[in-house]
Short mmCIF file of C-alpha atoms in Angstrom, two decimals:
data_model
loop_
_atom_site.label_atom_id
_atom_site.label_comp_id
_atom_site.label_asym_id
_atom_site.label_seq_id
_atom_site.Cartn_x
_atom_site.Cartn_y
_atom_site.Cartn_z
CA MET A 1105 102.03 197.32 -29.65
CA TRP A 1106 105.51 198.78 -30.09
CA LYS A 1107 103.98 202.15 -30.92
CA MET A 1108 101.87 201.97 -27.77
CA TYR A 1109 104.88 200.99 -25.68
CA SER A 1110 107.17 203.66 -27.12
CA SER A 1111 104.51 206.35 -26.63
CA PHE A 1112 102.90 205.29 -23.35
CA ASP A 1113 105.28 202.73 -21.75
CA ASN A 1114 102.50 200.16 -21.95
CA PRO A 1115 101.94 197.98 -25.04
CA LEU A 1116 98.28 197.51 -24.06
CA PHE A 1117 97.65 201.06 -22.83
CA PRO A 1118 95.52 201.85 -20.86
CA TYR A 1119 94.81 198.24 -19.85
CA PHE A 1120 96.85 196.16 -17.37
CA ASN A 1121 98.74 199.19 -16.12
CA GLY A 1122 99.17 197.45 -12.79
CA VAL A 1123 101.62 195.22 -14.70
CA PHE A 1124 103.28 197.66 -17.11
CA LYS A 1125 103.34 200.71 -14.80
CA SER A 1126 102.98 203.51 -17.34
CA PRO A 1127 103.60 206.77 -15.44
CA LEU A 1128 100.88 208.55 -17.42
CA ILE A 1129 97.96 206.93 -15.59
CA ASP A 1130 97.30 205.21 -12.27
CA SER A 1131 99.21 201.96 -11.75
CA GLU A 1132 96.21 199.69 -11.51
CA ASN A 1133 94.47 197.19 -13.75
CA ALA A 1134 91.48 199.43 -14.31
CA ARG A 1135 88.61 197.74 -16.11
CA ASP A 1136 84.85 197.88 -16.26
CA VAL A 1137 83.56 194.88 -14.29
CA ARG A 1138 79.83 195.68 -14.46
CA PHE A 1139 79.19 192.86 -16.93
CA VAL A 1140 81.69 190.26 -15.74
CA PRO A 1141 79.75 187.01 -15.03
CA ARG A 1142 79.11 186.31 -11.36
CA ASN A 1143 78.65 182.56 -11.85
CA VAL A 1144 79.36 179.80 -14.35
CA ILE A 1145 75.73 179.64 -15.51
CA THR A 1146 76.05 183.06 -17.16
CA PHE A 1147 78.75 181.74 -19.52
CA PHE A 1148 76.19 179.32 -20.98
CA GLN A 1149 73.21 181.62 -20.61
CA PHE A 1150 74.50 184.62 -22.54
CA PRO A 1151 74.80 183.15 -26.08
CA VAL A 1152 71.24 181.79 -25.89
CA PHE A 1153 69.78 185.00 -24.49
CA SER A 1154 71.80 187.07 -26.93
CA ALA A 1155 70.39 185.13 -29.87
CA LEU A 1156 66.73 185.07 -28.87
CA VAL A 1157 65.90 187.82 -26.37
CA PRO A 1158 66.80 191.53 -26.38
CA ASN A 1159 68.85 191.78 -23.18
CA THR A 1160 71.33 193.84 -21.18
CA LEU A 1161 73.31 190.94 -19.70
CA HIS A 1162 76.51 192.32 -21.22
CA SER A 1163 75.49 195.63 -22.74
CA GLU A 1164 74.31 199.05 -21.60
CA ILE A 1165 71.65 198.98 -24.32
CA PRO A 1166 69.37 196.00 -25.13
CA LEU A 1167 70.73 193.91 -27.99
CA ARG A 1168 70.01 190.66 -29.77
CA ASP A 1169 72.61 188.93 -31.93
CA PRO A 1170 72.65 185.21 -32.85
CA ARG A 1171 76.28 185.12 -33.98
CA LEU A 1172 77.70 184.20 -30.59
CA LEU A 1173 75.33 181.25 -30.30
CA SER A 1174 75.93 180.01 -33.84
CA GLY A 1175 79.69 180.27 -33.34
CA ALA A 1176 79.55 178.41 -30.02
CA VAL A 1177 77.35 175.63 -31.43
CA ILE A 1178 79.62 175.16 -34.45
CA ALA A 1179 82.79 175.22 -32.32
CA ILE A 1180 81.46 172.62 -29.89
CA GLY A 1181 80.11 170.55 -32.78
CA TRP A 1182 83.49 170.48 -34.55
CA ILE A 1183 85.27 169.43 -31.35
CA ILE A 1184 82.74 166.66 -30.64
CA ALA A 1185 82.88 165.44 -34.26
CA ALA A 1186 86.69 165.24 -34.14
CA ALA A 1187 86.58 163.39 -30.80
CA ILE A 1188 84.05 160.86 -32.13
CA ARG A 1189 86.23 160.17 -35.18
CA VAL A 1190 89.20 159.56 -32.88
CA LEU A 1191 87.21 157.17 -30.68
CA LEU A 1192 85.86 155.29 -33.69
CA ARG A 1193 89.28 155.35 -35.34
CA LYS A 1194 87.91 157.01 -38.43
CA SER A 1195 90.00 159.23 -40.65
CA GLN A 1196 89.71 162.95 -40.02
CA ARG A 1197 88.77 165.43 -42.73
CA GLU A 1198 91.71 167.22 -44.35
CA THR A 1199 90.98 170.46 -42.52
CA TRP A 1200 90.36 168.93 -39.09
CA SER A 1201 93.40 170.61 -37.49
CA LEU A 1202 92.22 174.00 -38.75
CA ASP A 1203 88.70 173.23 -37.53
CA LEU A 1204 89.99 172.41 -34.05
CA PHE A 1205 92.17 175.51 -33.98
CA MET A 1206 89.26 177.80 -34.91
CA ALA A 1207 86.90 176.05 -32.49
CA ALA A 1208 89.35 176.15 -29.59
CA ALA A 1209 90.28 179.77 -30.34
CA TYR A 1210 86.61 180.76 -30.41
CA LEU A 1211 85.75 179.10 -27.10
CA LEU A 1212 88.95 180.33 -25.41
CA MET A 1213 88.37 183.92 -26.54
CA TYR A 1214 84.78 183.72 -25.37
CA VAL A 1215 85.76 182.56 -21.86
CA VAL A 1216 88.66 185.02 -21.56
CA GLY A 1217 86.62 187.92 -22.93
CA LEU A 1218 83.74 187.38 -20.53
CA SER A 1219 86.09 186.79 -17.61
CA PHE A 1220 88.07 189.99 -18.11
CA PHE A 1221 85.44 192.42 -19.37
CA GLY A 1222 82.14 190.74 -20.16
CA ILE A 1223 81.22 193.63 -22.47
CA TYR A 1224 79.52 192.58 -25.69
CA ARG A 1225 80.88 195.38 -27.87
CA TYR A 1226 84.42 194.13 -27.15
CA THR A 1227 83.68 190.81 -28.90
CA ILE A 1228 84.29 191.94 -32.48
CA VAL A 1229 86.86 189.15 -33.02
CA LEU A 1230 84.29 186.57 -31.93
CA GLU A 1231 81.72 188.09 -34.27
CA LEU A 1232 84.10 187.87 -37.23
CA LEU A 1233 85.37 184.38 -36.38
CA GLY A 1234 81.85 183.11 -35.69
CA ALA A 1235 80.63 184.45 -39.04
CA ALA A 1236 83.54 182.75 -40.84
CA MET A 1237 82.82 179.45 -39.07
CA LEU A 1238 79.14 179.70 -39.99
CA PHE A 1239 80.06 180.29 -43.63
CA VAL A 1240 82.31 177.21 -43.65
CA ALA A 1241 79.63 175.10 -41.95
CA LEU A 1242 77.01 176.16 -44.50
CA ILE A 1243 79.34 175.41 -47.42
CA ARG A 1244 79.94 171.90 -46.09
CA LEU A 1245 76.24 171.34 -45.47
CA ARG A 1246 75.46 172.58 -48.97
CA GLN A 1247 77.85 169.99 -50.42
CA ARG A 1248 75.90 167.20 -48.69
CA LEU A 1249 72.49 168.35 -49.95
CA SER A 1250 70.84 168.86 -53.28
CA HIS A 1251 71.14 172.28 -54.86
CA ALA A 1252 67.57 173.22 -53.91
CA ASP A 1253 67.84 171.97 -50.33
CA GLY A 1254 71.22 173.63 -49.81
CA LEU A 1255 69.95 176.93 -51.17
CA ALA A 1256 66.89 176.72 -48.91
CA VAL A 1257 68.99 176.05 -45.79
CA CYS A 1258 71.38 178.92 -46.53
CA THR A 1259 68.54 181.30 -47.30
CA MET A 1260 66.63 180.42 -44.12
CA THR A 1261 69.80 180.78 -42.03
CA PHE A 1262 70.57 184.24 -43.38
CA LEU A 1263 66.95 185.36 -43.01
CA ALA A 1264 66.87 184.13 -39.40
CA ILE A 1265 70.05 186.06 -38.60
CA MET A 1266 68.65 189.22 -40.21
CA VAL A 1267 65.34 188.96 -38.34
CA LEU A 1268 66.88 188.15 -34.96
CA THR A 1269 69.68 190.72 -35.03
CA SER A 1270 69.08 194.14 -33.51
CA TRP A 1271 71.94 196.63 -33.52
CA PRO A 1272 72.23 199.15 -30.70
CA ASP A 1273 74.29 202.18 -31.75
CA TRP A 1274 75.75 203.09 -28.33
CA GLY A 1275 75.38 206.75 -29.19
CA ARG A 1276 77.22 206.43 -32.50
CA VAL A 1277 76.01 207.49 -35.89
CA PRO A 1278 73.61 204.70 -37.00
CA LEU A 1279 74.43 202.50 -39.97
CA ASP A 1280 72.25 203.68 -42.84
CA GLY A 1281 73.89 202.20 -45.90
CA GLY A 1282 75.76 205.40 -46.75
CA PRO A 1283 79.53 205.95 -46.65
CA TYR A 1284 80.89 205.89 -43.11
CA PHE A 1285 83.38 208.73 -43.65
CA ARG A 1286 81.23 211.41 -45.22
CA ASN A 1287 81.33 214.39 -42.88
CA ASN A 1288 81.61 217.82 -44.49
CA LEU A 1289 84.06 219.33 -42.01
CA PRO A 1290 85.21 222.97 -42.08
CA GLY A 1291 88.69 223.70 -43.35
CA LEU A 1292 91.11 225.22 -40.85
CA PRO A 1293 94.28 227.30 -41.29
CA PRO A 1294 97.57 225.42 -41.74
CA SER A 1295 99.24 224.09 -38.57
CA SER A 1296 95.97 224.16 -36.63
CA LEU A 1297 95.42 222.21 -33.42
CA ILE A 1298 92.02 220.86 -32.35
CA VAL A 1299 91.39 220.14 -28.66
CA ALA A 1300 88.31 217.99 -28.04
CA THR A 1301 86.53 218.69 -24.75
CA THR A 1302 83.69 216.20 -24.98
CA MET A 1303 83.21 212.63 -23.78
CA GLU A 1304 81.14 211.90 -26.89
CA PRO A 1305 82.57 209.41 -29.44
CA ILE A 1306 84.20 211.67 -32.01
CA GLY A 1307 87.43 209.84 -32.86
CA TYR A 1308 86.18 208.93 -36.34
CA LEU A 1309 86.21 212.64 -37.26
CA VAL A 1310 89.99 212.91 -36.83
CA PRO A 1311 91.13 211.16 -40.06
CA GLN A 1312 88.46 212.99 -42.07
CA TRP A 1313 89.45 216.54 -41.15
CA PRO A 1314 90.79 218.51 -44.16
CA GLY A 1315 94.43 219.46 -43.79
CA ASN A 1316 95.11 216.85 -41.08
CA PRO A 1317 95.25 219.21 -38.09
CA ALA A 1318 96.89 218.06 -34.87
CA PHE A 1319 94.41 216.67 -32.38
CA TYR A 1320 94.22 216.26 -28.60
CA SER A 1321 91.33 214.73 -26.70
CA ALA A 1322 91.55 216.42 -23.30
CA LEU A 1323 88.43 214.96 -21.69
CA THR A 1324 88.04 211.19 -21.90
CA ASN A 1325 87.37 208.23 -19.67
CA ILE A 1326 91.15 207.75 -19.47
CA SER A 1327 92.15 211.24 -18.39
CA GLY A 1328 90.63 214.57 -17.43
CA PRO A 1329 91.40 217.67 -15.35
CA THR A 1330 90.77 215.75 -12.11
CA TYR A 1331 92.19 212.27 -12.81
CA ASN A 1332 95.32 210.76 -14.34
CA LEU A 1333 96.92 214.19 -14.26
CA ARG A 1334 100.27 213.09 -15.66
CA LEU A 1335 98.60 212.40 -19.00
CA GLN A 1336 96.87 215.77 -18.72
CA ASP A 1337 100.26 217.39 -18.17
CA GLU A 1338 101.44 215.90 -21.46
CA ILE A 1339 98.40 217.37 -23.22
CA VAL A 1340 98.93 220.77 -21.58
CA ALA A 1341 102.59 220.77 -22.61
CA GLY A 1342 101.64 219.95 -26.19
CA VAL A 1343 99.05 222.73 -26.33
CA LEU A 1344 101.40 225.31 -24.80
CA ALA A 1345 104.16 224.38 -27.24
CA HIS A 1346 101.88 224.62 -30.28
CA LYS A 1347 102.63 227.67 -32.43
CA GLY A 1348 99.64 227.63 -34.76
CA PRO A 1349 95.91 228.36 -34.32
CA ILE A 1350 94.01 226.44 -31.65
CA TYR A 1351 90.39 225.31 -31.88
CA ILE A 1352 88.04 223.70 -29.36
CA LEU A 1353 85.72 220.89 -30.48
CA ARG A 1354 82.86 220.57 -28.00
CA ALA A 1355 79.32 219.30 -27.60
CA MET A 1356 76.80 222.09 -28.06
CA GLY A 1357 74.94 222.99 -24.89
CA LYS A 1358 77.67 221.65 -22.58
CA PRO A 1359 80.01 224.62 -21.99
CA ASP A 1360 80.89 223.46 -18.48
CA ASP A 1361 82.84 220.51 -19.91
CA SER A 1362 84.98 222.92 -21.90
CA LYS A 1363 85.58 225.22 -18.93
CA LEU A 1364 87.03 222.32 -16.94
CA VAL A 1365 89.70 221.87 -19.59
CA THR A 1366 90.41 225.32 -20.99
CA SER A 1367 91.47 226.87 -17.69
CA ARG A 1368 94.14 224.21 -17.31
CA LEU A 1369 95.26 224.65 -20.92
CA ARG A 1370 95.48 228.44 -20.42
CA ILE A 1371 93.19 229.21 -23.31
CA SER A 1372 89.79 230.85 -23.62
CA ILE A 1373 87.02 230.14 -26.12
CA ASN A 1374 85.79 232.82 -28.50
CA ASP A 1375 82.09 231.88 -28.45
CA GLY A 1376 81.32 234.22 -31.34
CA THR A 1377 83.39 232.10 -33.71
CA CYS A 1378 81.68 228.76 -33.00
CA ARG A 1379 80.42 226.82 -36.01
CA ALA A 1380 78.14 223.81 -35.80
CA LEU A 1381 79.31 220.67 -37.57
CA GLU A 1382 77.04 219.31 -40.25
CA GLN A 1383 75.28 215.98 -39.81
CA PRO A 1384 75.87 213.12 -39.45
CA VAL A 1385 77.37 213.42 -35.96
CA PRO A 1386 76.37 211.45 -32.83
CA VAL A 1387 75.43 214.61 -30.93
CA PRO A 1388 75.36 218.29 -31.97
CA LEU A 1389 78.99 219.43 -32.08
CA GLU A 1390 80.64 222.77 -32.70
CA ILE A 1391 84.17 223.99 -33.29
CA CYS A 1392 85.32 227.30 -31.83
CA GLU A 1393 88.43 229.44 -32.05
CA ALA A 1394 90.51 229.55 -28.88
CA ASN A 1395 92.74 232.34 -27.62
CA ARG A 1396 95.82 231.94 -25.47
CA ILE A 1397 95.52 233.55 -22.04
#
């Protein structure tokens, strides 16, 4: 957060800029509210639908994932169990305070997450916490059962999760069991700068690039040639000050996106030098030499 604040004057950049007032983007709390629940019923409806029915309640692409439901059921169950023990004046288990903390954190993050954004792919913390809670619950259940019964319950639970879960890729490279960072990217001259001019998700390519070239993303949902121009000015200044070779990374077949950016950066693209990137990439991409105008 300190790095974000020192670089962008907003520790949560680009979110909540109506509070932190970073001069690089508009001073408003910009957020995507398409999936924010319109009524209380949706808060209870989503985990059930998400577990059983492919749906777009909180996603651009149909998905089905039982982890939110299992996490919610376990969290509520732990809270109810602790309350019953208090009412009956029974001793709590040794880990009851940790159970309550995890349960309360899960439910609070669920309510806050849906209230602010309501976007499923932002719930990675809930997915991880819910999976950990499910693991703990299964371990405890296994201790109460015979070896055969415990093994059967765990096996059926994992099989049910595997069968019910469907993973949308949101335009990313699909998970196929291979290494995630495995792109064979072209080497560039020392002190090179790459300027991305595509809205496609290509950030994962940056740490893979041989030689660690400098990198600007000049066309994003945060800033572009026609919006949040102060941030664009910072990018333009960085490109103009760069002394080494400059390259454009763009989506093949979408030259208009590049033209929007390159005129402002005072560079032109040498189309004869363009090289297609090898798979896997989310969309066909190419990298081209750029000349200063």
